[in-house]
CSV table of C-alpha atoms in Angstrom, one decimal:
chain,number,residue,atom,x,y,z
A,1,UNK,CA,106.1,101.9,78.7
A,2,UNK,CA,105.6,103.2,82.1
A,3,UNK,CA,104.1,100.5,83.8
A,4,UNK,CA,104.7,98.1,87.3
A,5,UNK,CA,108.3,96.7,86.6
A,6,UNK,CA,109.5,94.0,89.6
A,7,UNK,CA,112.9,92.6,89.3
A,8,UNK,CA,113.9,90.0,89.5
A,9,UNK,CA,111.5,87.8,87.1
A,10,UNK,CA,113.1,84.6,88.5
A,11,UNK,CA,114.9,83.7,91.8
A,12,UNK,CA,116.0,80.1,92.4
A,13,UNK,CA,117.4,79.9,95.8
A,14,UNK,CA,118.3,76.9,98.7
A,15,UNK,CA,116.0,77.0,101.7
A,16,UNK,CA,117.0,79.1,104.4
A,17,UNK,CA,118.9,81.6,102.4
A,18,UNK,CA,117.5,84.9,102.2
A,19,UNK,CA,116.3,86.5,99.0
A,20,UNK,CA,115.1,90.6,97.8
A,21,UNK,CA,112.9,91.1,95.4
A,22,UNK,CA,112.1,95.0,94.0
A,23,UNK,CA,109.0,96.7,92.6
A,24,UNK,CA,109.0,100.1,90.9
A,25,UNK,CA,105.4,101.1,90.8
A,26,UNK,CA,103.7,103.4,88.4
A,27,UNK,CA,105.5,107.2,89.3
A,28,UNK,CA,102.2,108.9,90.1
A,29,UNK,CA,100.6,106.1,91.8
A,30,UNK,CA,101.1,106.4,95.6
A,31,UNK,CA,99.3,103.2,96.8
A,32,UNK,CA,101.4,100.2,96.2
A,33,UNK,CA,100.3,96.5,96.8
A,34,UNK,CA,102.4,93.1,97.4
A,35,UNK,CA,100.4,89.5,96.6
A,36,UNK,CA,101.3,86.3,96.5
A,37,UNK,CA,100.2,83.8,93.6
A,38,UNK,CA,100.8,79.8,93.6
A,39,UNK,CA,100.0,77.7,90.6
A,40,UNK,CA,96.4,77.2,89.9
A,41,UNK,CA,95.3,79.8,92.4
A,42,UNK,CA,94.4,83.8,92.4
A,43,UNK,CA,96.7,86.2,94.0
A,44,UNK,CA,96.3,86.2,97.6
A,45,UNK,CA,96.8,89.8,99.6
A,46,UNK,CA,100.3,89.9,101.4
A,47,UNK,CA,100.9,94.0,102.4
A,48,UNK,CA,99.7,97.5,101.2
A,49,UNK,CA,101.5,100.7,101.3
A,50,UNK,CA,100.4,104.2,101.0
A,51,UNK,CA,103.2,106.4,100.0
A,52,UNK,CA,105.7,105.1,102.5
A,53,UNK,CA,103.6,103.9,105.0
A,54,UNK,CA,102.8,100.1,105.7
A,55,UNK,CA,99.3,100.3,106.5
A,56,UNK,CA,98.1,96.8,106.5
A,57,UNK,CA,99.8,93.4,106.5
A,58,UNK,CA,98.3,90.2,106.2
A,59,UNK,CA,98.6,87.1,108.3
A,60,UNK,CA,100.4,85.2,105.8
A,61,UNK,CA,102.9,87.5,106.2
A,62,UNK,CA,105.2,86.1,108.7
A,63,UNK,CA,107.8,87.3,110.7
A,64,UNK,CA,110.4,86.3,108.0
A,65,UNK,CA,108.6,88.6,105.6
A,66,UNK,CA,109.3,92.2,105.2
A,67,UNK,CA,108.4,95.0,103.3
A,68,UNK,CA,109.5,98.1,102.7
A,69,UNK,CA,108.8,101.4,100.9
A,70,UNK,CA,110.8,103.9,101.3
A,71,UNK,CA,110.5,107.3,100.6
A,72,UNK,CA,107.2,106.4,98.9
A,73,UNK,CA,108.7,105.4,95.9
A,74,UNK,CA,110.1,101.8,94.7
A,75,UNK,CA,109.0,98.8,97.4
A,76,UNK,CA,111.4,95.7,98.5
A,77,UNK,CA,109.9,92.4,100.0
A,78,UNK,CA,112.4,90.6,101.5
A,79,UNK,CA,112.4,86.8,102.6
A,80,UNK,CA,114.9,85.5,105.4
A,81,UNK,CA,115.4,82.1,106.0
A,82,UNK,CA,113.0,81.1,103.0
A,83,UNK,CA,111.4,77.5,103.2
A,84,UNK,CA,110.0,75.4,100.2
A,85,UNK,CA,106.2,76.8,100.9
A,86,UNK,CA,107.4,80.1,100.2
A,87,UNK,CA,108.1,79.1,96.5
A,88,UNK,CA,105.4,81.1,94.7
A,89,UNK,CA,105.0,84.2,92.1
A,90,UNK,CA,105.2,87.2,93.9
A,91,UNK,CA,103.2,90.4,92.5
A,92,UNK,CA,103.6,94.0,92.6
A,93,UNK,CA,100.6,96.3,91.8
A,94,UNK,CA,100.4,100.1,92.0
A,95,UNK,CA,97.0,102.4,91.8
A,96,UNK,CA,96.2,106.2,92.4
A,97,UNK,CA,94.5,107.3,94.9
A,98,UNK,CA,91.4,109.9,94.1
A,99,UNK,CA,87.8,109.9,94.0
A,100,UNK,CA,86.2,106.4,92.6
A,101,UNK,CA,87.8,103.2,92.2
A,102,UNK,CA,91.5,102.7,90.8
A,103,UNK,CA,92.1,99.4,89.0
A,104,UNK,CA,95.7,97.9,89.8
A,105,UNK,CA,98.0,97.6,87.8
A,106,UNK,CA,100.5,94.7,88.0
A,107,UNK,CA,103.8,93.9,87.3
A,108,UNK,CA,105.1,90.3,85.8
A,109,UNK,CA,105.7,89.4,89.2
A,110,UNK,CA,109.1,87.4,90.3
A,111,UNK,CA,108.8,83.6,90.0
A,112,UNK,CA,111.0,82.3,93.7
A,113,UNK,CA,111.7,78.5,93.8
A,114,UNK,CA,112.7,77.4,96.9
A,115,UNK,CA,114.6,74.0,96.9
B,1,UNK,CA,91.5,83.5,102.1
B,2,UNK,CA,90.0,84.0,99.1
B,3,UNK,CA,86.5,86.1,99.2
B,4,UNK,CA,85.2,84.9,95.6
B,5,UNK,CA,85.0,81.5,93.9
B,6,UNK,CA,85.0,81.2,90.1
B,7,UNK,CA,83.4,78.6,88.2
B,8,UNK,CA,83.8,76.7,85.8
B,9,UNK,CA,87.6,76.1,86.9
B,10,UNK,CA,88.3,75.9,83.1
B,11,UNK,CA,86.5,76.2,80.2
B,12,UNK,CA,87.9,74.9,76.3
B,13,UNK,CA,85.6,76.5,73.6
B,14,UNK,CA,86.2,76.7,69.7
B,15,UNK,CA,86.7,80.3,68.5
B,16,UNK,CA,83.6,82.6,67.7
B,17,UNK,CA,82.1,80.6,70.7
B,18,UNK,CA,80.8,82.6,73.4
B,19,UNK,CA,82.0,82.3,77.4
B,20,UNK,CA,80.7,82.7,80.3
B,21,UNK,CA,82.3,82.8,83.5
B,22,UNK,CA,80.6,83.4,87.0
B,23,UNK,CA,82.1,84.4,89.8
B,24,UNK,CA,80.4,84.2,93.6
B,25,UNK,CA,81.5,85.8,96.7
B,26,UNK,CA,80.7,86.2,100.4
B,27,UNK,CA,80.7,89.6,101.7
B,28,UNK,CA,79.1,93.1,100.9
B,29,UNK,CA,81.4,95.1,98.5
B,30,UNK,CA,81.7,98.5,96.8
B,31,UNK,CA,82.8,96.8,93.5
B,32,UNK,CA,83.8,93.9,91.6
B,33,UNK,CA,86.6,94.3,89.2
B,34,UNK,CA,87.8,91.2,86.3
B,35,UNK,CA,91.2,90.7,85.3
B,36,UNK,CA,93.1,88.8,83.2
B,37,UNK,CA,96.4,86.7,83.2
B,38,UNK,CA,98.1,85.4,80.4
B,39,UNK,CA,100.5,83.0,81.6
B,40,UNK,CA,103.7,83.9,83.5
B,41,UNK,CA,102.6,87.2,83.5
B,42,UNK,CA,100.9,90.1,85.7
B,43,UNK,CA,97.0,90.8,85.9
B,44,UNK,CA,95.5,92.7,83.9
B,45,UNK,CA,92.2,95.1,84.6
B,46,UNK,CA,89.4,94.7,81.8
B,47,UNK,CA,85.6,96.0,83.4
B,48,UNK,CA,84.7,97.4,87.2
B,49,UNK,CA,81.1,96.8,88.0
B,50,UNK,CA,80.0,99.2,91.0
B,51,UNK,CA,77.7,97.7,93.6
B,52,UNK,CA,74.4,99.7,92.3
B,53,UNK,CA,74.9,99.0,88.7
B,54,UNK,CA,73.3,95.8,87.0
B,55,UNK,CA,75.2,95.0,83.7
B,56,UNK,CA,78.2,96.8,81.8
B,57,UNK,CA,79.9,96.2,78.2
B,58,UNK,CA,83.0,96.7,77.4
B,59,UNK,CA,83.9,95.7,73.7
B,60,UNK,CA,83.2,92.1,73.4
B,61,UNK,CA,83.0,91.7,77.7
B,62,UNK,CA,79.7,92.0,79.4
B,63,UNK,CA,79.2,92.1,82.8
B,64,UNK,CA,76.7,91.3,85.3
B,65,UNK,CA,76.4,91.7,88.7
B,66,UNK,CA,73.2,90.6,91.5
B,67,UNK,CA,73.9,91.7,94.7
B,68,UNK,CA,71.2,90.0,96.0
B,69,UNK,CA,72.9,86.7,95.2
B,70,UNK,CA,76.1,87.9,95.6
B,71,UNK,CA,77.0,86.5,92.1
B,72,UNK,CA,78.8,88.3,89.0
B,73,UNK,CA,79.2,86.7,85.3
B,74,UNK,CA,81.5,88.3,82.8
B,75,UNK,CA,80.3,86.9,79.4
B,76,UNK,CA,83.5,87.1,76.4
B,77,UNK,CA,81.6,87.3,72.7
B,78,UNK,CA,82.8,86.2,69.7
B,79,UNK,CA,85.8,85.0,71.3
B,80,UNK,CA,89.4,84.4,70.1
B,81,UNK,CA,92.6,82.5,70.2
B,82,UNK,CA,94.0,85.6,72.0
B,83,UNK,CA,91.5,85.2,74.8
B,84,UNK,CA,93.3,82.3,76.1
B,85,UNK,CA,94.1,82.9,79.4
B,86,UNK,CA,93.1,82.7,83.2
B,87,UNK,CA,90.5,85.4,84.3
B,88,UNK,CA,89.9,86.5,87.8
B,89,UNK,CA,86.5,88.6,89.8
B,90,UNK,CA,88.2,90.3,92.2
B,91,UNK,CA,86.2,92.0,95.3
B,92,UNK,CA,86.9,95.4,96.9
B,93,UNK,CA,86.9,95.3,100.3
B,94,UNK,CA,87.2,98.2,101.7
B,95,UNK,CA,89.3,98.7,104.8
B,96,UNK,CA,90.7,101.6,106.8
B,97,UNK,CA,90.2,103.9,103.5
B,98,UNK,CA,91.7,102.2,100.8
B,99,UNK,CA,90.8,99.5,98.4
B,100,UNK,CA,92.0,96.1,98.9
B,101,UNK,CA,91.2,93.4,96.2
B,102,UNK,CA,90.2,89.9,97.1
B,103,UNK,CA,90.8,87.4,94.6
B,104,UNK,CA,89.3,84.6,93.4
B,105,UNK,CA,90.7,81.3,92.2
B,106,UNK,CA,90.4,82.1,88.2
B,107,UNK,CA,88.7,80.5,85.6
B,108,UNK,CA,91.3,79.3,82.5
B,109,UNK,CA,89.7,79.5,79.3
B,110,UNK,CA,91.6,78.1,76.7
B,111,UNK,CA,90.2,79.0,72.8
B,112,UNK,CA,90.9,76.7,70.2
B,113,UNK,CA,91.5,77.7,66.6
């Protein structure tokens, strides 16, 4: 199976440590997308990347958030000095670009707990 | 924010039963999508609905969609134990040349044997 893999699937961590998580997207997909998912609620638009270029980030992203894609490939969102509201499921999801409408396709997404 | 709102919140029906699930949002779009979650896990894509189409079927899934009320239902036939999960209308919005998804809050249907 060739599909969205993020690693890892759970991170427990103390608040203000700093934490990585990875996403290796579908190979031919070249538009990659980070959300953010709390309990009870839908996933909520964090960042986009086409090929390696961060084209859009949204406000909940802040400054301690950062993303990165190089080389167009695999993605990293990293978290410094993380705080108990950041505790959340964090999904990856990968589509092709083209005419039409590409569905996403997610990973499992990485559980953080903050405490 | 979110762009669409789901309703009911969650739904318990007996298997065979049939479930309906609307979804409202605010904004013009190019499409709506559904997905699913099972729990602890990723979305999944079942059915895209374009902005000038009415209704769509998918296996047991039907669609609707009226722009005019800015309102789509995805109706689950038949269903089954393996339905059980959270299901999410998700709205293209499209910015700068590329698709972004909004998401709704979900509606978890739980099927009962």
């Amino acid at each position: 199976d060739t599909g969205v893999s993020q690693d890892p699937r759970h991170k427990i961590t103390k608040r203000g440590q700093n934490v990585t998580f990875r996403c290796d997207p579908i190979s031919e997909h070249n538009r990659l997308y980070w959300y953010r998912q709390t309990l009870g609620q839908g996933p909520e638009f964090l960042t986009y990347f086409q090929n390696e270029a961060q084209l859009e980030k949204s406000r909940l992203l802040s400054d301690r958030f950062s993303a990165e894609r190089p080389k167009g490939s695999f993605s990293t969102l990293e978290i410094q000095r993380t705080e108990q509201g950041d505790s959340a499921m964090y999904l990856c999801a990968s589509s092709s670009t083209g005419t039409g409408f590409s569905p996403l396709h997610f990973g499992n997404g990485t559980r953080l707990t903050v405490t | 924010s979110q762009q669409g709102e789901e309703d009911p919140q969650a739904l318990s029906i007996q298997e065979g039963e049939n479930a309906t699930m609307n979804c409202s949002y605010k904004t013009s779009i190019n499409n709506l999508q559904w997905y699913r979650q099972n729990s602890g896990r990723g979305l999944v894509h079942l059915i895209l609905i374009r902005s000038n189409e009415r209704e769509k079927h998918s296996g047991r899934l039907r669609v609707t969609l009226d722009t005019s009320k800015k309102s789509s239902s995805l109706l689950i036939t038949a269903s089954r134990a393996a339905d059980t999960a959270s299901y999410f209308c998700a709205t293209d919005a499209v910015s700068g040349g590329y698709n972004k998804l909004i998401f709704g809050a979900g509606t978890r249907l739980a099927v009962h044997p």
